[in-house]
């Protein structure tokens, strides 16, 4: 995989610029945490990355999750690979899933401690359970790069750590907007702090502490 980059990227709402211009590069094997207070521009920056990089096998885990409430957990996870199969196979899977697909997805759900919800409609799940389903979907997708917007915001300490570890194992190259600074420093190799739409901090995580990042808030 070649490095991914943004050059002089910017975004505006109407005539009000809310992000940039800024430039950055993402190297293979690098995991970037985007940190900063709400409204700083983290989600906007992720959206720009997805817009420019989506042809490079980028998997997206949006903050809104994008789950279909009427479909089972299994089928929501299966949607991660819809574009890899012909329409007729996807239609058959909706009615009668293959044993191999069930086994693969159940293994992912087991690792995220949600296998018992496999055939339950997503609309019946709690916020934390839904977030784990969305994580399972991007893991099942197996893209080259993960872009995730607050991937563990609805999870407690042990569950959040478990999902972060699964995402780290599945996607060595990633950009994650994070609200939990401890998790950001623990699971990412580089931290970019966004403040008022600009890059205020860009350092290897091992050089930073939570105290160093507090001025962003």
PDB file of C-alpha atoms in Angstrom:
ATOM      1  CA  UNK A   1       0.000   0.000   0.000  1.00  0.00           C
ATOM      2  CA  UNK A   2       1.335   3.443  -0.943  1.00  0.00           C
ATOM      3  CA  UNK A   3       0.937   6.386   1.456  1.00  0.00           C
ATOM      4  CA  UNK A   4      -2.316   8.330   1.405  1.00  0.00           C
ATOM      5  CA  UNK A   5      -2.263  12.104   1.560  1.00  0.00           C
ATOM      6  CA  UNK A   6      -4.375  15.225   1.746  1.00  0.00           C
ATOM      7  CA  UNK A   7      -2.921  18.415   0.320  1.00  0.00           C
ATOM      8  CA  UNK A   8      -4.307  21.837   1.232  1.00  0.00           C
ATOM      9  CA  UNK A   9      -7.642  20.234   2.121  1.00  0.00           C
ATOM     10  CA  UNK A  10     -10.395  22.535   3.321  1.00  0.00           C
ATOM     11  CA  UNK A  11     -14.131  22.529   3.944  1.00  0.00           C
ATOM     12  CA  UNK A  12     -16.729  25.232   4.360  1.00  0.00           C
ATOM     13  CA  UNK A  13     -20.388  25.586   5.241  1.00  0.00           C
ATOM     14  CA  UNK A  14     -21.706  28.300   3.016  1.00  0.00           C
ATOM     15  CA  UNK A  15     -19.041  30.981   3.035  1.00  0.00           C
ATOM     16  CA  UNK A  16     -17.716  29.995   6.467  1.00  0.00           C
ATOM     17  CA  UNK A  17     -14.554  27.909   6.365  1.00  0.00           C
ATOM     18  CA  UNK A  18     -14.631  25.238   9.073  1.00  0.00           C
ATOM     19  CA  UNK A  19     -11.530  23.230   8.209  1.00  0.00           C
ATOM     20  CA  UNK A  20      -8.117  23.922   6.762  1.00  0.00           C
ATOM     21  CA  UNK A  21      -6.405  24.393   4.547  1.00  0.00           C
ATOM     22  CA  UNK A  22      -4.318  21.557   5.941  1.00  0.00           C
ATOM     23  CA  UNK A  23      -2.092  18.801   4.639  1.00  0.00           C
ATOM     24  CA  UNK A  24      -1.178  15.400   6.067  1.00  0.00           C
ATOM     25  CA  UNK A  25      -0.042  11.950   5.002  1.00  0.00           C
ATOM     26  CA  UNK A  26      -0.926   8.488   6.285  1.00  0.00           C
ATOM     27  CA  UNK A  27       1.803   5.868   5.917  1.00  0.00           C
ATOM     28  CA  UNK A  28       1.152   2.104   5.784  1.00  0.00           C
ATOM     29  CA  UNK A  29       1.032   0.678   9.297  1.00  0.00           C
ATOM     30  CA  UNK A  30       0.308   4.041  10.877  1.00  0.00           C
ATOM     31  CA  UNK A  31      -2.675   4.529  13.164  1.00  0.00           C
ATOM     32  CA  UNK A  32      -3.709   8.148  13.625  1.00  0.00           C
ATOM     33  CA  UNK A  33      -5.989   9.371  16.402  1.00  0.00           C
ATOM     34  CA  UNK A  34      -7.823  12.612  15.651  1.00  0.00           C
ATOM     35  CA  UNK A  35      -8.548  14.381  18.922  1.00  0.00           C
ATOM     36  CA  UNK A  36     -10.097  17.712  19.859  1.00  0.00           C
ATOM     37  CA  UNK A  37     -13.313  19.104  21.256  1.00  0.00           C
ATOM     38  CA  UNK A  38     -16.686  18.670  19.549  1.00  0.00           C
ATOM     39  CA  UNK A  39     -16.979  20.953  16.543  1.00  0.00           C
ATOM     40  CA  UNK A  40     -13.218  21.217  16.031  1.00  0.00           C
ATOM     41  CA  UNK A  41     -13.448  19.550  12.614  1.00  0.00           C
ATOM     42  CA  UNK A  42     -12.579  15.890  13.242  1.00  0.00           C
ATOM     43  CA  UNK A  43     -15.664  14.445  11.513  1.00  0.00           C
ATOM     44  CA  UNK A  44     -15.287  16.881   8.616  1.00  0.00           C
ATOM     45  CA  UNK A  45     -11.667  15.817   8.170  1.00  0.00           C
ATOM     46  CA  UNK A  46     -12.654  12.140   8.153  1.00  0.00           C
ATOM     47  CA  UNK A  47     -15.301  12.894   5.520  1.00  0.00           C
ATOM     48  CA  UNK A  48     -12.690  14.573   3.318  1.00  0.00           C
ATOM     49  CA  UNK A  49     -10.382  11.583   3.710  1.00  0.00           C
ATOM     50  CA  UNK A  50     -13.136   9.182   2.702  1.00  0.00           C
ATOM     51  CA  UNK A  51     -14.118  11.321  -0.266  1.00  0.00           C
ATOM     52  CA  UNK A  52     -10.572  11.424  -1.608  1.00  0.00           C
ATOM     53  CA  UNK A  53      -9.401   7.938  -0.614  1.00  0.00           C
ATOM     54  CA  UNK A  54     -12.467   5.734  -1.107  1.00  0.00           C
ATOM     55  CA  UNK A  55     -11.042   4.185  -4.263  1.00  0.00           C
ATOM     56  CA  UNK A  56      -8.200   2.770  -2.157  1.00  0.00           C
ATOM     57  CA  UNK A  57     -10.214   0.061  -0.341  1.00  0.00           C
ATOM     58  CA  UNK A  58     -11.071   2.297   2.592  1.00  0.00           C
ATOM     59  CA  UNK A  59     -13.525   0.950   5.174  1.00  0.00           C
ATOM     60  CA  UNK A  60     -15.678   3.562   6.906  1.00  0.00           C
ATOM     61  CA  UNK A  61     -17.268   3.292  10.355  1.00  0.00           C
ATOM     62  CA  UNK A  62     -19.377   6.467  10.617  1.00  0.00           C
ATOM     63  CA  UNK A  63     -20.522   7.925  13.911  1.00  0.00           C
ATOM     64  CA  UNK A  64     -24.141   7.325  12.874  1.00  0.00           C
ATOM     65  CA  UNK A  65     -23.154   3.641  12.261  1.00  0.00           C
ATOM     66  CA  UNK A  66     -25.394   3.187   9.194  1.00  0.00           C
ATOM     67  CA  UNK A  67     -27.093   0.002  10.393  1.00  0.00           C
ATOM     68  CA  UNK A  68     -30.402  -1.238   8.970  1.00  0.00           C
ATOM     69  CA  UNK A  69     -32.652  -1.653  12.008  1.00  0.00           C
ATOM     70  CA  UNK A  70     -35.029  -4.153  10.385  1.00  0.00           C
ATOM     71  CA  UNK A  71     -32.239  -6.542   9.400  1.00  0.00           C
ATOM     72  CA  UNK A  72     -30.515  -8.995  11.728  1.00  0.00           C
ATOM     73  CA  UNK A  73     -27.061  -8.469  13.144  1.00  0.00           C
ATOM     74  CA  UNK A  74     -25.808 -11.160  10.739  1.00  0.00           C
ATOM     75  CA  UNK A  75     -27.131  -9.353   7.681  1.00  0.00           C
ATOM     76  CA  UNK A  76     -25.812  -5.979   8.822  1.00  0.00           C
ATOM     77  CA  UNK A  77     -22.338  -7.447   9.200  1.00  0.00           C
ATOM     78  CA  UNK A  78     -22.634  -9.252   5.845  1.00  0.00           C
ATOM     79  CA  UNK A  79     -23.283  -5.872   4.218  1.00  0.00           C
ATOM     80  CA  UNK A  80     -19.570  -5.163   4.639  1.00  0.00           C
ATOM     81  CA  UNK A  81     -18.935  -7.339   1.576  1.00  0.00           C
ATOM     82  CA  UNK A  82     -22.010  -6.673  -0.533  1.00  0.00           C
ATOM     83  CA  UNK A  83     -19.931  -5.199  -3.340  1.00  0.00           C
ATOM     84  CA  UNK A  84     -17.815  -8.357  -3.608  1.00  0.00           C
ATOM     85  CA  UNK A  85     -20.670 -10.655  -4.630  1.00  0.00           C
ATOM     86  CA  UNK A  86     -23.172 -10.664  -7.503  1.00  0.00           C
ATOM     87  CA  UNK A  87     -26.649  -9.368  -6.708  1.00  0.00           C
ATOM     88  CA  UNK A  88     -28.202 -12.821  -6.886  1.00  0.00           C
ATOM     89  CA  UNK A  89     -25.881 -14.213  -4.212  1.00  0.00           C
ATOM     90  CA  UNK A  90     -26.692 -11.299  -1.917  1.00  0.00           C
ATOM     91  CA  UNK A  91     -30.391 -11.906  -2.478  1.00  0.00           C
ATOM     92  CA  UNK A  92     -30.036 -15.608  -1.637  1.00  0.00           C
ATOM     93  CA  UNK A  93     -28.043 -14.695   1.497  1.00  0.00           C
ATOM     94  CA  UNK A  94     -30.899 -12.477   2.639  1.00  0.00           C
ATOM     95  CA  UNK A  95     -33.191 -15.526   2.649  1.00  0.00           C
ATOM     96  CA  UNK A  96     -30.812 -18.435   3.296  1.00  0.00           C
ATOM     97  CA  UNK A  97     -27.259 -17.571   4.387  1.00  0.00           C
ATOM     98  CA  UNK A  98     -24.413 -19.926   3.556  1.00  0.00           C
ATOM     99  CA  UNK A  99     -22.873 -21.899   6.398  1.00  0.00           C
ATOM    100  CA  UNK A 100     -19.423 -20.516   5.610  1.00  0.00           C
ATOM    101  CA  UNK A 101     -20.685 -16.918   5.846  1.00  0.00           C
ATOM    102  CA  UNK A 102     -22.461 -17.698   9.124  1.00  0.00           C
ATOM    103  CA  UNK A 103     -19.308 -19.259  10.576  1.00  0.00           C
ATOM    104  CA  UNK A 104     -17.127 -16.288   9.567  1.00  0.00           C
ATOM    105  CA  UNK A 105     -19.525 -13.706  10.972  1.00  0.00           C
ATOM    106  CA  UNK A 106     -20.257 -15.616  14.172  1.00  0.00           C
ATOM    107  CA  UNK A 107     -16.507 -15.800  14.837  1.00  0.00           C
ATOM    108  CA  UNK A 108     -16.248 -12.017  14.545  1.00  0.00           C
ATOM    109  CA  UNK A 109     -19.259 -11.496  16.783  1.00  0.00           C
ATOM    110  CA  UNK A 110     -17.838 -13.923  19.332  1.00  0.00           C
ATOM    111  CA  UNK A 111     -14.659 -11.891  19.523  1.00  0.00           C
ATOM    112  CA  UNK A 112     -16.737  -8.798  20.251  1.00  0.00           C
ATOM    113  CA  UNK A 113     -18.895 -10.616  22.840  1.00  0.00           C
ATOM    114  CA  UNK A 114     -22.108 -10.231  20.853  1.00  0.00           C
ATOM    115  CA  UNK A 115     -22.526 -13.631  19.160  1.00  0.00           C
ATOM    116  CA  UNK A 116     -25.786 -14.257  21.042  1.00  0.00           C
ATOM    117  CA  UNK A 117     -27.373 -11.355  19.105  1.00  0.00           C
ATOM    118  CA  UNK A 118     -26.551 -12.757  15.649  1.00  0.00           C
ATOM    119  CA  UNK A 119     -30.147 -13.200  14.481  1.00  0.00           C
ATOM    120  CA  UNK A 120     -31.749 -10.313  16.381  1.00  0.00           C
ATOM    121  CA  UNK A 121     -32.815  -7.197  14.416  1.00  0.00           C
ATOM    122  CA  UNK A 122     -30.404  -4.335  15.003  1.00  0.00           C
ATOM    123  CA  UNK A 123     -33.300  -2.090  15.984  1.00  0.00           C
ATOM    124  CA  UNK A 124     -33.643  -4.084  19.220  1.00  0.00           C
ATOM    125  CA  UNK A 125     -30.048  -3.555  20.355  1.00  0.00           C
ATOM    126  CA  UNK A 126     -28.589  -1.104  22.845  1.00  0.00           C
ATOM    127  CA  UNK A 127     -26.256   1.672  21.721  1.00  0.00           C
ATOM    128  CA  UNK A 128     -23.155  -0.238  22.773  1.00  0.00           C
ATOM    129  CA  UNK A 129     -24.308  -3.411  21.035  1.00  0.00           C
ATOM    130  CA  UNK A 130     -25.004  -1.476  17.830  1.00  0.00           C
ATOM    131  CA  UNK A 131     -21.527  -0.010  17.938  1.00  0.00           C
ATOM    132  CA  UNK A 132     -20.024  -3.492  18.186  1.00  0.00           C
ATOM    133  CA  UNK A 133     -22.099  -4.610  15.190  1.00  0.00           C
ATOM    134  CA  UNK A 134     -20.723  -1.699  13.168  1.00  0.00           C
ATOM    135  CA  UNK A 135     -17.206  -2.693  14.262  1.00  0.00           C
ATOM    136  CA  UNK A 136     -17.847  -6.279  13.180  1.00  0.00           C
ATOM    137  CA  UNK A 137     -19.053  -5.013   9.782  1.00  0.00           C
ATOM    138  CA  UNK A 138     -15.823  -3.105   9.036  1.00  0.00           C
ATOM    139  CA  UNK A 139     -13.755  -6.042  10.274  1.00  0.00           C
ATOM    140  CA  UNK A 140     -15.682  -8.336   7.947  1.00  0.00           C
ATOM    141  CA  UNK A 141     -15.148  -5.880   5.090  1.00  0.00           C
ATOM    142  CA  UNK A 142     -11.356  -6.268   5.344  1.00  0.00           C
ATOM    143  CA  UNK A 143     -10.369  -3.047   3.645  1.00  0.00           C
ATOM    144  CA  UNK A 144      -6.853  -1.668   3.435  1.00  0.00           C
ATOM    145  CA  UNK A 145      -7.478   1.371   5.630  1.00  0.00           C
ATOM    146  CA  UNK A 146     -10.021   2.083   8.365  1.00  0.00           C
ATOM    147  CA  UNK A 147     -11.637   5.476   8.907  1.00  0.00           C
ATOM    148  CA  UNK A 148     -13.728   5.481  12.082  1.00  0.00           C
ATOM    149  CA  UNK A 149     -15.631   8.299  13.778  1.00  0.00           C
ATOM    150  CA  UNK A 150     -15.857   7.719  17.549  1.00  0.00           C
ATOM    151  CA  UNK A 151     -15.830   3.894  17.222  1.00  0.00           C
ATOM    152  CA  UNK A 152     -16.177   3.160  20.959  1.00  0.00           C
ATOM    153  CA  UNK A 153     -18.035   6.194  22.329  1.00  0.00           C
ATOM    154  CA  UNK A 154     -20.985   4.072  23.562  1.00  0.00           C
ATOM    155  CA  UNK A 155     -18.839   1.421  25.265  1.00  0.00           C
ATOM    156  CA  UNK A 156     -17.437   1.136  28.788  1.00  0.00           C
ATOM    157  CA  UNK A 157     -13.783   0.563  29.707  1.00  0.00           C
ATOM    158  CA  UNK A 158     -13.264  -3.190  29.111  1.00  0.00           C
ATOM    159  CA  UNK A 159     -15.598  -3.350  26.101  1.00  0.00           C
ATOM    160  CA  UNK A 160     -14.058  -0.230  24.575  1.00  0.00           C
ATOM    161  CA  UNK A 161     -10.578  -1.705  24.965  1.00  0.00           C
ATOM    162  CA  UNK A 162     -11.708  -5.002  23.429  1.00  0.00           C
ATOM    163  CA  UNK A 163     -13.171  -3.296  20.346  1.00  0.00           C
ATOM    164  CA  UNK A 164     -10.130  -1.037  19.963  1.00  0.00           C
ATOM    165  CA  UNK A 165      -7.842  -4.079  20.066  1.00  0.00           C
ATOM    166  CA  UNK A 166      -9.974  -5.874  17.457  1.00  0.00           C
ATOM    167  CA  UNK A 167      -9.867  -2.836  15.170  1.00  0.00           C
ATOM    168  CA  UNK A 168      -6.113  -2.509  15.687  1.00  0.00           C
ATOM    169  CA  UNK A 169      -5.595  -6.173  14.805  1.00  0.00           C
ATOM    170  CA  UNK A 170      -7.847  -5.920  11.747  1.00  0.00           C
ATOM    171  CA  UNK A 171      -6.564  -2.583  10.462  1.00  0.00           C
ATOM    172  CA  UNK A 172      -2.913  -1.749  11.134  1.00  0.00           C
ATOM    173  CA  UNK A 173      -3.472   1.397   9.020  1.00  0.00           C
ATOM    174  CA  UNK A 174      -6.246   3.635  10.313  1.00  0.00           C
ATOM    175  CA  UNK A 175      -7.502   7.098  11.193  1.00  0.00           C
ATOM    176  CA  UNK A 176      -9.858   7.267  14.171  1.00  0.00           C
ATOM    177  CA  UNK A 177     -11.621  10.284  15.628  1.00  0.00           C
ATOM    178  CA  UNK A 178     -11.475   9.683  19.374  1.00  0.00           C
ATOM    179  CA  UNK A 179     -12.957  11.294  22.468  1.00  0.00           C
ATOM    180  CA  UNK A 180     -11.139   9.021  24.938  1.00  0.00           C
ATOM    181  CA  UNK A 181      -7.567  10.316  25.159  1.00  0.00           C
ATOM    182  CA  UNK A 182      -6.256   7.318  27.107  1.00  0.00           C
ATOM    183  CA  UNK A 183      -7.480   4.923  24.414  1.00  0.00           C
ATOM    184  CA  UNK A 184      -6.169   7.199  21.665  1.00  0.00           C
ATOM    185  CA  UNK A 185      -2.675   7.157  23.149  1.00  0.00           C
ATOM    186  CA  UNK A 186      -2.778   3.418  23.873  1.00  0.00           C
ATOM    187  CA  UNK A 187      -3.990   2.136  20.498  1.00  0.00           C
ATOM    188  CA  UNK A 188      -2.712   4.705  18.007  1.00  0.00           C
ATOM    189  CA  UNK A 189       0.850   5.403  16.900  1.00  0.00           C
ATOM    190  CA  UNK A 190       0.310   9.078  16.079  1.00  0.00           C
ATOM    191  CA  UNK A 191      -1.976  11.772  17.435  1.00  0.00           C
ATOM    192  CA  UNK A 192      -3.257  14.757  15.466  1.00  0.00           C
ATOM    193  CA  UNK A 193      -4.973  17.403  17.550  1.00  0.00           C
ATOM    194  CA  UNK A 194      -7.542  19.521  15.730  1.00  0.00           C
ATOM    195  CA  UNK A 195      -8.381  22.973  17.028  1.00  0.00           C
ATOM    196  CA  UNK A 196     -10.623  25.470  15.209  1.00  0.00           C
ATOM    197  CA  UNK A 197     -10.287  23.499  11.978  1.00  0.00           C
ATOM    198  CA  UNK A 198      -6.492  23.434  11.982  1.00  0.00           C
ATOM    199  CA  UNK A 199      -3.785  20.999  13.056  1.00  0.00           C
ATOM    200  CA  UNK A 200      -2.561  22.145  16.463  1.00  0.00           C
ATOM    201  CA  UNK A 201      -0.636  18.984  17.436  1.00  0.00           C
ATOM    202  CA  UNK A 202       0.925  16.257  15.304  1.00  0.00           C
ATOM    203  CA  UNK A 203       3.181  13.935  17.285  1.00  0.00           C
ATOM    204  CA  UNK A 204       3.949  10.241  17.826  1.00  0.00           C
ATOM    205  CA  UNK A 205       1.699   9.014  20.626  1.00  0.00           C
ATOM    206  CA  UNK A 206       4.679   7.809  22.672  1.00  0.00           C
ATOM    207  CA  UNK A 207       5.822  11.412  23.071  1.00  0.00           C
ATOM    208  CA  UNK A 208       2.481  12.614  24.412  1.00  0.00           C
ATOM    209  CA  UNK A 209       0.445  12.342  27.590  1.00  0.00           C
ATOM    210  CA  UNK A 210      -3.177  13.136  28.318  1.00  0.00           C
ATOM    211  CA  UNK A 211      -1.947  16.331  29.974  1.00  0.00           C
ATOM    212  CA  UNK A 212      -0.301  17.420  26.704  1.00  0.00           C
ATOM    213  CA  UNK A 213      -3.635  17.122  24.886  1.00  0.00           C
ATOM    214  CA  UNK A 214      -5.806  18.906  27.445  1.00  0.00           C
ATOM    215  CA  UNK A 215      -5.228  22.411  25.946  1.00  0.00           C
ATOM    216  CA  UNK A 216      -7.186  21.276  22.862  1.00  0.00           C
ATOM    217  CA  UNK A 217     -10.308  21.236  25.030  1.00  0.00           C
TER     218      UNK A 217
END
